[in-house]
Coordinates of C-alpha atoms (C1' of nucleotides) in Angstrom, one line a residue:
Chain A
X1 CA 35.4 -84.7 55.3
X2 CA 34.4 -86.9 52.4
X3 CA 31.8 -86.2 49.8
X4 CA 28.6 -88.0 49.8
X5 CA 28.5 -90.3 46.8
X6 CA 25.8 -92.6 45.7
X7 CA 24.8 -94.5 42.6
X8 CA 22.9 -92.5 40.0
X9 CA 23.5 -89.3 42.0
X10 CA 27.2 -88.8 42.2
X11 CA 28.5 -85.6 43.6
X12 CA 32.0 -86.5 42.4
X13 CA 30.8 -86.5 38.9
X14 CA 29.8 -82.9 39.3
X15 CA 32.3 -81.4 41.5
X16 CA 35.4 -83.6 40.9
X17 CA 36.7 -86.2 43.2
X18 CA 37.7 -84.7 46.6
X19 CA 37.3 -87.8 48.5
X20 CA 40.3 -88.8 50.6
X21 CA 39.0 -92.2 51.5
X22 CA 37.9 -94.9 51.1
X23 CA 38.9 -96.1 47.6
X24 CA 36.2 -97.0 45.1
X25 CA 36.7 -100.7 45.8
X26 CA 35.5 -100.2 49.4
X27 CA 32.7 -98.0 48.6
X28 CA 30.3 -100.7 47.6
X29 CA 30.2 -101.9 51.1
X30 CA 29.2 -98.8 52.8
X31 CA 27.2 -97.5 49.9
X32 CA 23.6 -98.1 48.9
X33 CA 21.7 -101.2 49.8
X34 CA 18.8 -102.6 47.9
X35 CA 15.5 -100.9 48.6
X36 CA 13.9 -102.2 51.8
X37 CA 10.4 -102.1 53.0
X38 CA 9.7 -99.6 55.7
X39 CA 8.9 -102.5 57.9
X40 CA 12.5 -102.7 58.9
X41 CA 12.7 -99.0 59.6
X42 CA 13.8 -98.2 63.1
X43 CA 12.2 -94.9 63.3
X44 CA 9.0 -95.7 61.3
X45 CA 6.7 -94.1 63.8
X46 CA 8.7 -91.1 65.0
X47 CA 9.8 -89.9 61.6
X48 CA 8.1 -88.0 58.9
X49 CA 6.7 -91.2 57.6
X50 CA 4.7 -91.9 60.7
X51 CA 2.0 -89.5 59.6
X52 CA 1.7 -90.6 56.0
X53 CA -1.1 -92.6 54.4
X54 CA -0.2 -95.9 52.8
X55 CA -0.2 -94.5 49.3
X56 CA 2.3 -91.7 50.1
X57 CA 4.3 -94.1 52.1
X58 CA 4.7 -96.5 49.3
X59 CA 5.6 -93.7 46.9
X60 CA 8.4 -92.6 49.3
X61 CA 9.4 -96.1 49.8
X62 CA 10.0 -96.6 46.1
X63 CA 12.4 -93.6 45.9
X64 CA 14.0 -94.1 49.3
X65 CA 17.4 -95.7 49.6
X66 CA 19.4 -96.7 52.7
X67 CA 22.7 -94.9 52.8
X68 CA 25.5 -94.9 55.3
X69 CA 27.9 -92.1 56.2
X70 CA 31.0 -92.6 58.2
X71 CA 32.1 -90.3 61.0
X72 CA 33.4 -87.1 59.3
X73 CA 31.6 -87.6 56.0
X74 CA 29.5 -84.6 55.1
X75 CA 25.9 -84.9 53.8
X76 CA 25.8 -81.4 52.2
X77 CA 28.0 -78.4 51.9
X78 CA 26.9 -74.8 52.7
X79 CA 26.1 -72.9 49.6
X80 CA 26.2 -75.9 47.3
X81 CA 23.3 -77.8 45.7
X82 CA 22.1 -80.4 48.1
X83 CA 20.5 -82.8 45.7
X84 CA 19.0 -85.0 48.3
X85 CA 17.1 -85.1 51.5
X86 CA 16.8 -87.8 54.1
X87 CA 15.5 -89.2 57.3
X88 CA 18.1 -90.0 59.9
X89 CA 17.7 -93.6 61.0
X90 CA 20.7 -93.9 63.3
X91 CA 23.6 -91.7 64.4
X92 CA 24.2 -88.1 64.9
X93 CA 25.0 -85.2 62.5
X94 CA 25.9 -81.6 63.2
X95 CA 24.6 -78.5 61.4
X96 CA 27.5 -76.1 60.9
X97 CA 27.6 -72.6 59.7
X98 CA 30.9 -71.4 58.1
X99 CA 31.7 -67.8 58.8
X100 CA 33.4 -65.6 56.1
X101 CA 36.7 -66.1 57.9
X102 CA 36.3 -69.9 57.7
X103 CA 35.5 -70.6 61.3
X104 CA 32.9 -73.2 62.0
X105 CA 30.0 -72.7 64.3
X106 CA 27.6 -75.5 65.1
X107 CA 24.0 -74.3 65.1
X108 CA 22.3 -77.6 65.7
X109 CA 22.3 -81.4 65.8
X110 CA 20.3 -84.0 64.0
X111 CA 19.2 -87.2 65.7
X112 CA 17.4 -90.4 64.6
X113 CA 13.9 -89.6 63.1
X114 CA 15.0 -86.1 62.2
X115 CA 14.5 -85.0 58.6
X116 CA 17.5 -83.4 56.7
X117 CA 17.0 -81.3 53.7
X118 CA 16.0 -77.9 52.3
X119 CA 12.5 -77.9 51.0
X120 CA 11.9 -75.0 48.5
X121 CA 15.6 -74.1 48.4
X122 CA 18.2 -75.4 45.9
X123 CA 21.2 -74.9 48.2
X124 CA 21.8 -75.6 51.8
X125 CA 22.7 -72.7 54.1
X126 CA 24.7 -75.0 56.3
X127 CA 27.2 -77.8 56.1
X128 CA 25.8 -81.0 57.6
X129 CA 28.4 -83.5 58.8
X130 CA 28.2 -86.9 60.5
X131 CA 29.7 -86.8 63.9
X132 CA 29.1 -90.6 64.3
X133 CA 28.6 -93.3 61.8
X134 CA 25.2 -92.5 60.4
X135 CA 22.5 -94.4 58.6
X136 CA 20.1 -92.5 56.4
X137 CA 17.0 -93.1 54.4
X138 CA 17.8 -91.0 51.5
X139 CA 15.4 -89.5 48.9
X140 CA 16.4 -87.7 45.7
X141 CA 15.2 -84.2 45.8
X142 CA 13.3 -84.5 42.5
X143 CA 11.0 -87.3 43.7
X144 CA 10.7 -85.9 47.2
X145 CA 9.7 -82.5 45.8
X146 CA 7.2 -84.2 43.5
X147 CA 5.5 -86.0 46.3
X148 CA 5.6 -82.9 48.5
X149 CA 3.8 -80.9 45.9
X150 CA 1.0 -83.6 45.9
X151 CA 0.7 -84.8 49.4
X152 CA -1.0 -82.7 52.0
X153 CA 0.1 -85.2 54.6
X154 CA 3.7 -85.0 53.8
X155 CA 3.7 -81.3 54.0
X156 CA 2.0 -81.3 57.3
X157 CA 4.5 -83.7 58.7
X158 CA 7.3 -81.6 57.4
X159 CA 5.8 -78.6 59.0
X160 CA 5.6 -80.4 62.3
X161 CA 9.2 -81.4 62.1
X162 CA 10.3 -77.9 61.2
X163 CA 8.3 -76.5 64.2
X164 CA 10.1 -79.0 66.4
X165 CA 13.5 -77.9 65.0
X166 CA 12.5 -74.3 65.7
X167 CA 11.8 -75.3 69.3
X168 CA 15.2 -77.0 69.5
X169 CA 16.9 -73.9 68.1
X170 CA 15.1 -71.7 70.6
X171 CA 16.0 -73.8 73.6
X172 CA 19.6 -73.7 72.4
X173 CA 19.3 -69.9 72.4
X174 CA 18.2 -70.1 76.0
X175 CA 21.1 -72.2 77.1
X176 CA 23.6 -70.0 75.2
X177 CA 22.3 -66.8 76.7
X178 CA 22.8 -66.7 80.4
X179 CA 24.0 -70.1 81.5
X180 CA 27.4 -70.9 83.0
X181 CA 29.8 -73.3 81.4
X182 CA 29.0 -75.7 84.2
X183 CA 25.3 -75.6 83.5
X184 CA 25.8 -75.9 79.8
X185 CA 27.9 -79.0 80.0
X186 CA 25.7 -80.6 82.7
X187 CA 22.6 -80.0 80.5
X188 CA 24.3 -81.4 77.5
X189 CA 25.3 -84.5 79.3
X190 CA 21.8 -85.0 80.5
X191 CA 20.5 -84.6 76.9
X192 CA 23.0 -87.2 75.6
X193 CA 22.1 -89.5 78.5
X194 CA 18.5 -89.2 77.7
X195 CA 19.0 -90.3 74.2
X196 CA 21.4 -93.1 75.2
X197 CA 18.9 -94.2 77.8
X198 CA 15.9 -94.2 75.5
X199 CA 18.0 -96.2 73.1
X200 CA 18.5 -98.9 75.7
X201 CA 14.7 -98.8 76.2
X202 CA 15.0 -97.6 79.7
X203 CA 13.3 -94.2 80.1
X204 CA 14.5 -93.5 83.6
X205 CA 17.9 -92.4 84.6
X206 CA 17.9 -93.7 88.2
X207 CA 20.9 -96.0 88.2
X208 CA 24.3 -95.2 86.7
X209 CA 24.2 -95.0 82.9
X210 CA 27.3 -95.6 80.8
X211 CA 27.4 -94.7 77.1
X212 CA 29.8 -93.5 74.5
X213 CA 30.1 -89.8 73.9
X214 CA 29.3 -89.3 70.2
X215 CA 31.1 -86.0 70.1
X216 CA 34.7 -85.0 70.7
X217 CA 35.4 -82.4 73.4
X218 CA 36.0 -79.9 70.6
X219 CA 32.6 -80.6 69.0
X220 CA 30.9 -80.3 72.4
X221 CA 32.6 -77.0 72.8
X222 CA 31.3 -75.9 69.4
X223 CA 27.8 -76.8 70.2
X224 CA 27.8 -75.1 73.6
X225 CA 29.6 -72.0 72.6
X226 CA 32.6 -72.8 74.8
X227 CA 36.2 -73.6 74.3
X228 CA 37.6 -77.1 74.3
X229 CA 39.6 -76.4 77.5
X230 CA 36.5 -75.2 79.4
X231 CA 34.6 -78.4 78.4
X232 CA 37.5 -80.5 79.5
X233 CA 37.8 -78.8 82.8
X234 CA 34.1 -79.1 83.5
X235 CA 34.1 -82.8 82.8
X236 CA 37.2 -83.0 85.1
X237 CA 35.3 -81.3 87.8
X238 CA 32.3 -83.5 87.5
X239 CA 34.6 -86.5 87.7
X240 CA 36.3 -85.1 90.7
X241 CA 33.0 -84.5 92.4
X242 CA 32.0 -88.1 91.7
X243 CA 29.0 -87.0 89.5
X244 CA 30.4 -88.9 86.5
X245 CA 33.1 -91.4 85.7
X246 CA 35.2 -91.4 82.6
X247 CA 36.3 -95.0 82.1
X248 CA 37.6 -94.2 78.6
X249 CA 38.2 -91.0 76.7
X250 CA 35.0 -91.2 74.8
X251 CA 32.9 -93.1 77.3
X252 CA 31.1 -91.6 80.3
X253 CA 29.2 -93.0 83.2
X254 CA 26.5 -90.8 84.8
X255 CA 26.6 -91.6 88.5
X256 CA 24.4 -88.9 89.8
X257 CA 22.0 -87.5 87.3
X258 CA 20.2 -85.5 90.0
X259 CA 23.4 -83.6 90.7
X260 CA 23.6 -82.7 87.0
X261 CA 20.0 -81.6 87.0
X262 CA 20.7 -79.3 90.0
X263 CA 23.7 -77.8 88.2
X264 CA 21.5 -77.1 85.2
X265 CA 19.1 -75.1 87.2
X266 CA 21.7 -73.2 89.3
X267 CA 22.7 -69.7 88.1
X268 CA 20.1 -69.7 85.4
Chain B
X1 CA 1.2 -56.3 80.5
X2 CA -2.4 -56.4 79.4
X3 CA -4.4 -59.2 78.3
X4 CA -5.5 -59.4 74.7
X5 CA -9.2 -59.0 74.5
X6 CA -11.5 -59.1 71.5
X7 CA -15.1 -59.4 70.7
X8 CA -16.5 -62.9 70.6
X9 CA -13.3 -64.3 71.9
X10 CA -12.7 -62.7 75.3
X11 CA -9.8 -64.0 77.4
X12 CA -11.2 -62.0 80.3
X13 CA -14.3 -64.1 80.2
X14 CA -12.2 -67.2 80.7
X15 CA -9.4 -66.1 83.0
X16 CA -10.9 -63.2 84.8
X17 CA -10.1 -59.6 84.3
X18 CA -6.4 -59.0 84.8
X19 CA -6.3 -55.9 82.6
X20 CA -4.8 -52.8 84.3
X21 CA -5.8 -50.5 81.5
X22 CA -7.5 -49.2 79.5
X23 CA -11.1 -49.3 80.9
X24 CA -13.8 -50.9 78.8
X25 CA -15.1 -47.6 77.6
X26 CA -11.8 -47.0 75.8
X27 CA -11.5 -50.5 74.4
X28 CA -13.8 -49.8 71.5
X29 CA -11.2 -47.4 70.0
X30 CA -8.2 -49.7 69.9
X31 CA -10.2 -52.9 69.5
X32 CA -11.6 -54.5 66.5
X33 CA -12.3 -52.7 63.3
X34 CA -14.8 -53.7 60.7
X35 CA -13.5 -56.4 58.4
X36 CA -11.5 -54.9 55.6
X37 CA -10.5 -56.2 52.2
X38 CA -7.0 -57.4 51.9
X39 CA -6.5 -54.6 49.4
X40 CA -5.7 -52.3 52.2
X41 CA -3.2 -54.8 53.7
X42 CA 0.3 -53.3 54.0
X43 CA 2.0 -56.7 53.9
X44 CA -0.2 -58.4 51.4
X45 CA 2.7 -59.8 49.3
X46 CA 5.3 -60.6 51.9
X47 CA 2.9 -62.3 54.4
X48 CA 1.4 -65.8 54.4
X49 CA -1.4 -64.5 52.2
X50 CA 0.9 -63.7 49.3
X51 CA 1.0 -67.3 48.3
X52 CA -2.7 -68.1 48.5
X53 CA -5.2 -68.6 45.8
X54 CA -8.1 -66.2 45.7
X55 CA -10.5 -68.8 47.1
X56 CA -8.4 -69.4 50.2
X57 CA -7.6 -65.7 50.5
X58 CA -11.3 -64.8 50.6
X59 CA -12.0 -67.4 53.2
X60 CA -9.2 -66.0 55.4
X61 CA -10.4 -62.6 54.7
X62 CA -13.8 -63.4 56.1
X63 CA -12.5 -64.6 59.4
X64 CA -9.6 -62.1 59.7
X65 CA -10.0 -59.0 61.9
X66 CA -7.8 -56.0 62.4
X67 CA -6.6 -55.7 65.9
X68 CA -4.3 -53.4 67.7
X69 CA -2.0 -54.0 70.6
X70 CA -0.4 -51.2 72.6
X71 CA 3.2 -51.3 73.7
X72 CA 3.3 -53.8 76.6
X73 CA 0.2 -55.7 75.7
X74 CA 0.7 -59.4 75.4
X75 CA -0.7 -61.5 72.6
X76 CA -0.5 -64.8 74.3
X77 CA 1.0 -66.2 77.6
X78 CA 3.3 -69.1 77.9
X79 CA 1.5 -72.3 78.8
X80 CA -1.9 -70.9 78.2
X81 CA -4.4 -71.4 75.4
X82 CA -3.6 -69.0 72.6
X83 CA -7.0 -69.0 71.0
X84 CA -5.9 -67.0 68.0
X85 CA -3.2 -66.5 65.5
X86 CA -2.3 -63.5 63.4
X87 CA -0.3 -61.8 60.8
X88 CA 1.8 -58.9 62.0
X89 CA 0.9 -55.8 59.9
X90 CA 2.9 -53.2 61.7
X91 CA 5.0 -52.9 64.8
X92 CA 7.3 -55.3 66.7
X93 CA 6.7 -58.1 69.2
X94 CA 9.1 -60.2 71.3
X95 CA 8.9 -63.9 72.0
X96 CA 9.8 -64.5 75.6
X97 CA 10.5 -67.7 77.5
X98 CA 9.8 -67.6 81.2
X99 CA 12.3 -69.7 83.3
X100 CA 11.1 -71.6 86.3
X101 CA 12.5 -68.9 88.5
X102 CA 10.5 -66.3 86.7
X103 CA 13.3 -64.6 84.7
X104 CA 12.4 -63.6 81.2
X105 CA 14.5 -64.5 78.2
X106 CA 13.8 -63.2 74.8
X107 CA 14.3 -65.9 72.1
X108 CA 13.1 -64.0 69.1
X109 CA 11.3 -61.0 67.6
X110 CA 8.3 -60.7 65.2
X111 CA 8.2 -58.1 62.5
X112 CA 5.6 -57.0 59.9
X113 CA 4.5 -59.9 57.6
X114 CA 5.5 -62.5 60.3
X115 CA 2.9 -65.0 61.3
X116 CA 2.2 -65.6 65.0
X117 CA 0.6 -68.7 66.3
X118 CA 1.0 -72.3 67.2
X119 CA -0.3 -74.6 64.6
X120 CA -1.1 -78.1 65.9
X121 CA -0.6 -77.0 69.5
X122 CA -3.2 -75.8 71.9
X123 CA -0.9 -73.8 74.1
X124 CA 1.9 -71.4 73.3
X125 CA 5.4 -72.3 74.7
X126 CA 6.3 -68.6 74.9
X127 CA 4.8 -65.3 75.9
X128 CA 4.5 -62.9 73.0
X129 CA 4.4 -59.3 73.9
X130 CA 4.2 -56.1 71.9
X131 CA 7.3 -53.9 72.2
X132 CA 5.8 -51.2 70.1
X133 CA 2.2 -50.4 69.3
X134 CA 1.2 -53.3 67.0
X135 CA -1.3 -53.9 64.3
X136 CA -2.4 -57.4 63.6
X137 CA -4.6 -59.3 61.2
X138 CA -6.1 -61.7 63.6
X139 CA -7.7 -65.1 62.9
X140 CA -9.6 -67.3 65.4
X141 CA -7.9 -70.6 65.8
X142 CA -10.9 -72.5 64.8
X143 CA -11.4 -71.0 61.4
X144 CA -7.7 -70.9 60.7
X145 CA -7.2 -74.5 61.6
X146 CA -10.2 -75.4 59.4
X147 CA -8.7 -73.7 56.4
X148 CA -5.2 -75.1 57.2
X149 CA -6.7 -78.6 57.1
X150 CA -8.1 -78.0 53.6
X151 CA -5.6 -75.7 51.9
X152 CA -2.4 -77.1 50.6
X153 CA -1.3 -73.6 49.7
X154 CA -1.8 -72.2 53.2
X155 CA 0.2 -75.1 54.7
X156 CA 3.0 -74.6 52.2
X157 CA 3.2 -70.9 53.1
X158 CA 3.2 -71.6 56.7
X159 CA 6.0 -74.1 56.2
X160 CA 7.9 -71.4 54.4
X161 CA 7.5 -68.9 57.2
X162 CA 8.5 -71.5 59.8
X163 CA 11.6 -72.3 57.8
X164 CA 12.4 -68.6 57.8
X165 CA 11.9 -68.4 61.6
X166 CA 14.2 -71.3 61.9
X167 CA 16.8 -69.4 59.9
X168 CA 16.3 -66.4 62.2
X169 CA 16.7 -68.5 65.3
X170 CA 19.9 -70.1 63.9
X171 CA 21.5 -66.8 63.0
X172 CA 20.6 -65.6 66.5
X173 CA 22.5 -68.6 67.8
X174 CA 25.5 -67.6 65.8
X175 CA 25.5 -64.0 67.2
X176 CA 25.1 -65.3 70.7
X177 CA 27.9 -67.8 70.5
X178 CA 31.3 -66.1 70.0
X179 CA 30.6 -62.5 69.3
X180 CA 31.7 -59.6 71.5
X181 CA 29.2 -57.2 73.0
X182 CA 30.4 -54.6 70.6
X183 CA 29.7 -56.8 67.6
X184 CA 26.3 -57.8 69.0
X185 CA 25.1 -54.2 69.5
X186 CA 26.5 -53.1 66.2
X187 CA 24.8 -55.9 64.4
X188 CA 21.5 -55.3 66.1
X189 CA 21.6 -51.6 65.2
X190 CA 22.2 -52.5 61.6
X191 CA 19.3 -54.9 61.6
X192 CA 17.0 -52.2 63.0
X193 CA 18.4 -49.7 60.6
X194 CA 17.7 -52.0 57.7
X195 CA 14.1 -52.3 58.7
X196 CA 13.7 -48.6 59.3
X197 CA 15.4 -47.9 56.0
X198 CA 13.2 -50.3 54.1
X199 CA 10.2 -48.8 55.6
X200 CA 11.2 -45.4 54.3
X201 CA 11.4 -47.1 50.9
X202 CA 15.2 -46.6 50.6
X203 CA 17.0 -49.8 50.6
X204 CA 20.5 -48.4 50.9
X205 CA 22.1 -47.1 54.0
X206 CA 24.5 -44.7 52.6
X207 CA 23.6 -41.4 54.1
X208 CA 22.8 -40.9 57.8
X209 CA 19.6 -42.6 58.9
X210 CA 17.6 -41.5 61.9
X211 CA 14.9 -43.7 63.4
X212 CA 13.3 -44.5 66.7
X213 CA 14.6 -47.4 68.7
X214 CA 11.6 -49.7 69.2
X215 CA 13.2 -51.4 72.2
X216 CA 14.4 -50.1 75.5
X217 CA 18.0 -50.7 76.5
X218 CA 16.9 -53.5 78.7
X219 CA 14.9 -55.2 75.9
X220 CA 17.9 -54.9 73.6
X221 CA 20.1 -56.5 76.3
X222 CA 17.6 -59.3 76.7
X223 CA 17.6 -60.0 73.0
X224 CA 21.4 -59.9 72.8
X225 CA 22.1 -61.9 75.9
X226 CA 23.8 -58.9 77.6
X227 CA 23.1 -56.6 80.5
X228 CA 21.5 -53.3 80.3
X229 CA 24.7 -51.6 81.4
X230 CA 26.8 -53.2 78.7
X231 CA 24.3 -52.1 76.0
X232 CA 24.3 -48.6 77.3
X233 CA 28.1 -48.5 77.4
X234 CA 28.4 -49.8 73.8
X235 CA 26.0 -47.2 72.6
X236 CA 28.0 -44.6 74.4
X237 CA 31.2 -45.7 72.8
X238 CA 29.6 -45.7 69.3
X239 CA 28.4 -42.2 70.0
X240 CA 31.9 -41.1 71.3
X241 CA 33.4 -42.5 68.1
X242 CA 31.0 -40.5 66.0
X243 CA 29.5 -43.7 64.5
X244 CA 26.0 -42.9 65.8
X245 CA 24.3 -39.9 67.3
X246 CA 21.6 -40.1 70.0
X247 CA 19.5 -37.0 69.6
X248 CA 16.9 -38.4 72.1
X249 CA 16.8 -41.3 74.4
X250 CA 14.9 -43.5 72.1
X251 CA 16.1 -42.0 68.8
X252 CA 19.3 -42.9 67.0
X253 CA 21.1 -41.6 63.9
X254 CA 23.4 -44.0 62.1
X255 CA 26.2 -41.8 60.8
X256 CA 28.7 -44.5 59.7
X257 CA 27.0 -47.8 58.8
X258 CA 30.2 -49.1 57.4
X259 CA 32.0 -48.7 60.7
X260 CA 29.2 -50.7 62.3
X261 CA 29.6 -53.4 59.6
X262 CA 33.3 -53.6 60.3
X263 CA 32.7 -54.0 64.0
X264 CA 30.2 -56.8 63.3
X265 CA 32.9 -58.8 61.5
X266 CA 35.7 -58.1 64.0
X267 CA 36.4 -60.8 66.6
X268 CA 34.0 -63.1 64.9
Chain C
dC1 C1' 7.6 -31.3 94.2
dG2 C1' 8.5 -36.0 94.6
dC3 C1' 8.2 -40.4 92.7
dG4 C1' 9.4 -44.2 89.6
dG5 C1' 11.1 -45.7 85.1
dC6 C1' 14.8 -45.6 82.4
dC7 C1' 19.4 -44.6 81.4
dT8 C1' 24.4 -43.5 82.2
dT9 C1' 28.7 -43.9 84.4
dG10 C1' 32.3 -45.8 87.6
dA11 C1' 34.8 -49.4 90.3
dT12 C1' 35.3 -54.1 91.2
dT13 C1' 35.0 -58.9 90.4
dG14 C1' 35.0 -63.3 88.3
dG15 C1' 34.3 -66.8 84.8
dG16 C1' 35.9 -68.2 80.6
dT17 C1' 39.3 -67.4 77.1
dT18 C1' 43.8 -67.5 75.6
dC19 C1' 48.4 -69.1 75.5
dA20 C1' 51.5 -72.8 76.5
dA21 C1' 53.1 -77.3 77.7
dG22 C1' 52.6 -82.0 78.3
dC23 C1' 49.8 -86.3 78.2
dT24 C1' 46.9 -90.2 76.2
dT25 C1' 45.0 -92.7 72.7
dA26 C1' 44.3 -94.6 68.2
dG27 C1' 46.0 -95.6 63.9
dT28 C1' 50.0 -96.8 60.8
dG29 C1' 53.8 -99.0 59.0
dG30 C1' 58.1 -101.3 59.7
Chain D
dC1 C1' 54.6 -106.6 68.1
dC2 C1' 56.4 -102.3 68.8
dA3 C1' 57.7 -97.6 67.5
dC4 C1' 56.1 -93.6 65.6
dT5 C1' 52.9 -90.0 64.7
dA6 C1' 49.1 -87.0 64.9
dA7 C1' 44.9 -86.0 66.8
dG8 C1' 42.6 -85.4 70.7
dC9 C1' 42.7 -84.4 75.6
dT10 C1' 44.3 -82.5 80.1
dT11 C1' 46.3 -79.1 83.1
dG12 C1' 48.4 -74.7 84.5
dA13 C1' 48.9 -69.6 84.5
dA14 C1' 47.7 -65.0 83.0
dC15 C1' 44.6 -62.0 81.0
dC16 C1' 40.4 -59.8 79.6
dC17 C1' 35.7 -58.9 78.7
dA18 C1' 31.3 -58.4 80.5
dA19 C1' 28.6 -59.1 84.9
dT20 C1' 27.9 -57.2 89.1
dC21 C1' 27.5 -53.7 92.5
dA22 C1' 26.7 -49.0 93.4
dA23 C1' 25.5 -44.2 92.7
dG24 C1' 23.7 -40.5 90.3
dG25 C1' 21.1 -38.2 86.2
dC26 C1' 17.2 -37.5 83.2
dC27 C1' 12.5 -37.3 82.2
dG28 C1' 7.5 -37.8 82.4
dC29 C1' 3.7 -37.9 85.4
dG30 C1' 0.7 -37.6 89.4

DNA sequence: CGCGGCCTTGATTGGGTTCAAGCTTAGTGG
DNA sequence: CCACTAAGCTTGAACCCAATCAAGGCCGCG
């Protein structure tokens, strides 16, 4: 995993250069773009910003910067100063707890329009890592906190998003508790399909839907509380049953979403 | 489970009388007390109210009412209008999701100083039920929402509490994922002991600590994602190992907290 | 006394982990 | 362009922990 690094706010300066790639010469490309108007924002409505008045929005806009992470880059490390917060514009990140023994446990995922950051805390409790290439709208903590202290609207939106995250966490608890591996994998595929489907601007899942799996088998296992072997076997069974096709390792076609839905309900 | 019922805001009036006990004549006793000053509040500092300015506090104080629930009473039902929110002053409640099949899954617990309610939503997603006798400081939704719209402080405190709940939920996810039944039960006993210990104003857990188990074996199983038999067996083993004593069915003595801590770490 | 919760204990079963190969794919460098 | 490598994936076999099924004990209460 590579450290996040951005102009005027360089983790490497503080913690030493632990990056393994890419070299500095390449960093300009994937690094910070010039400030853009929110007009180009793909999640304008769904994100935090959707509920802000124009004055707050333009304040945020002035401090926000586009930033890209590559698959495997980490946004912030558990226990360390986070220094920035961000809206997810595109891609997917995982929220990982590191146990005392060093094992990694994924406690959640972040999707486009989600907010990442730790308001009122200096350090992050979790490590947040990109599982796909990710595009962020990134705010320095200082200016975000300043606006947060002033803006009632921003705080309300943040509260809304936090409540949504709490709902996510609780539904994850439900799936972890008493569901079979089959139901877990089926449900997760449906969730991914839903996001991939929405992205393609087709809300329904009637016909077959093909999309890239953003996570490796191992990452899926981590999210679902299973082992990599079990996930692989379940996918194999779904394929054998004709419910899905696996045209490539990281590509899947949902052929029978209803069958998956039925499996999700079974043995609840 | 009995419906919450309070003067001027009577669920029975709306939904019909589903109470099984107690009769109306008895309700006066456990019902609403006269408004009290926050000076008598046992969780003044730790709760929402701790971060409020005097003006907001007195506004809340005017609309807040003490209210008691008995073990088994439910504060609000999943999918129905909640109508009120509250601070927990004393006791313990469980947050329960009801599956389409009617099975109940506990996704969380509420303790003293916790806030219960669904800001920005009309209905609760979960059923919240008292697992012990509970004392609440209860606010009608209308007046709470009104203050929430005005008070930056109240919103910030609510955000803080929600972030704390999110942390709780995520640590629950961690314990549900890859921990053995032994570690789950050991960890839960430590959690309960911590609360019972704090209550007795002794932060440490060095000597033996005896306290009443607020939950039945079945409720513990529900929280931990286990079966009642497994919980019972684990307690039996701890007892056989001399780690705990069980002087009565619902009473426990922690004799060796360190042994429990070691079990929590093992097979992480 | 008998009934119904709640709890304990035993025997059996099964789903998922673990251990162990081997395979596929992507990325790298000659 | 191909060979090499490492990471990711699949598949098989054995084991083990917790669920399940089943029976009986304890206790409060009508």
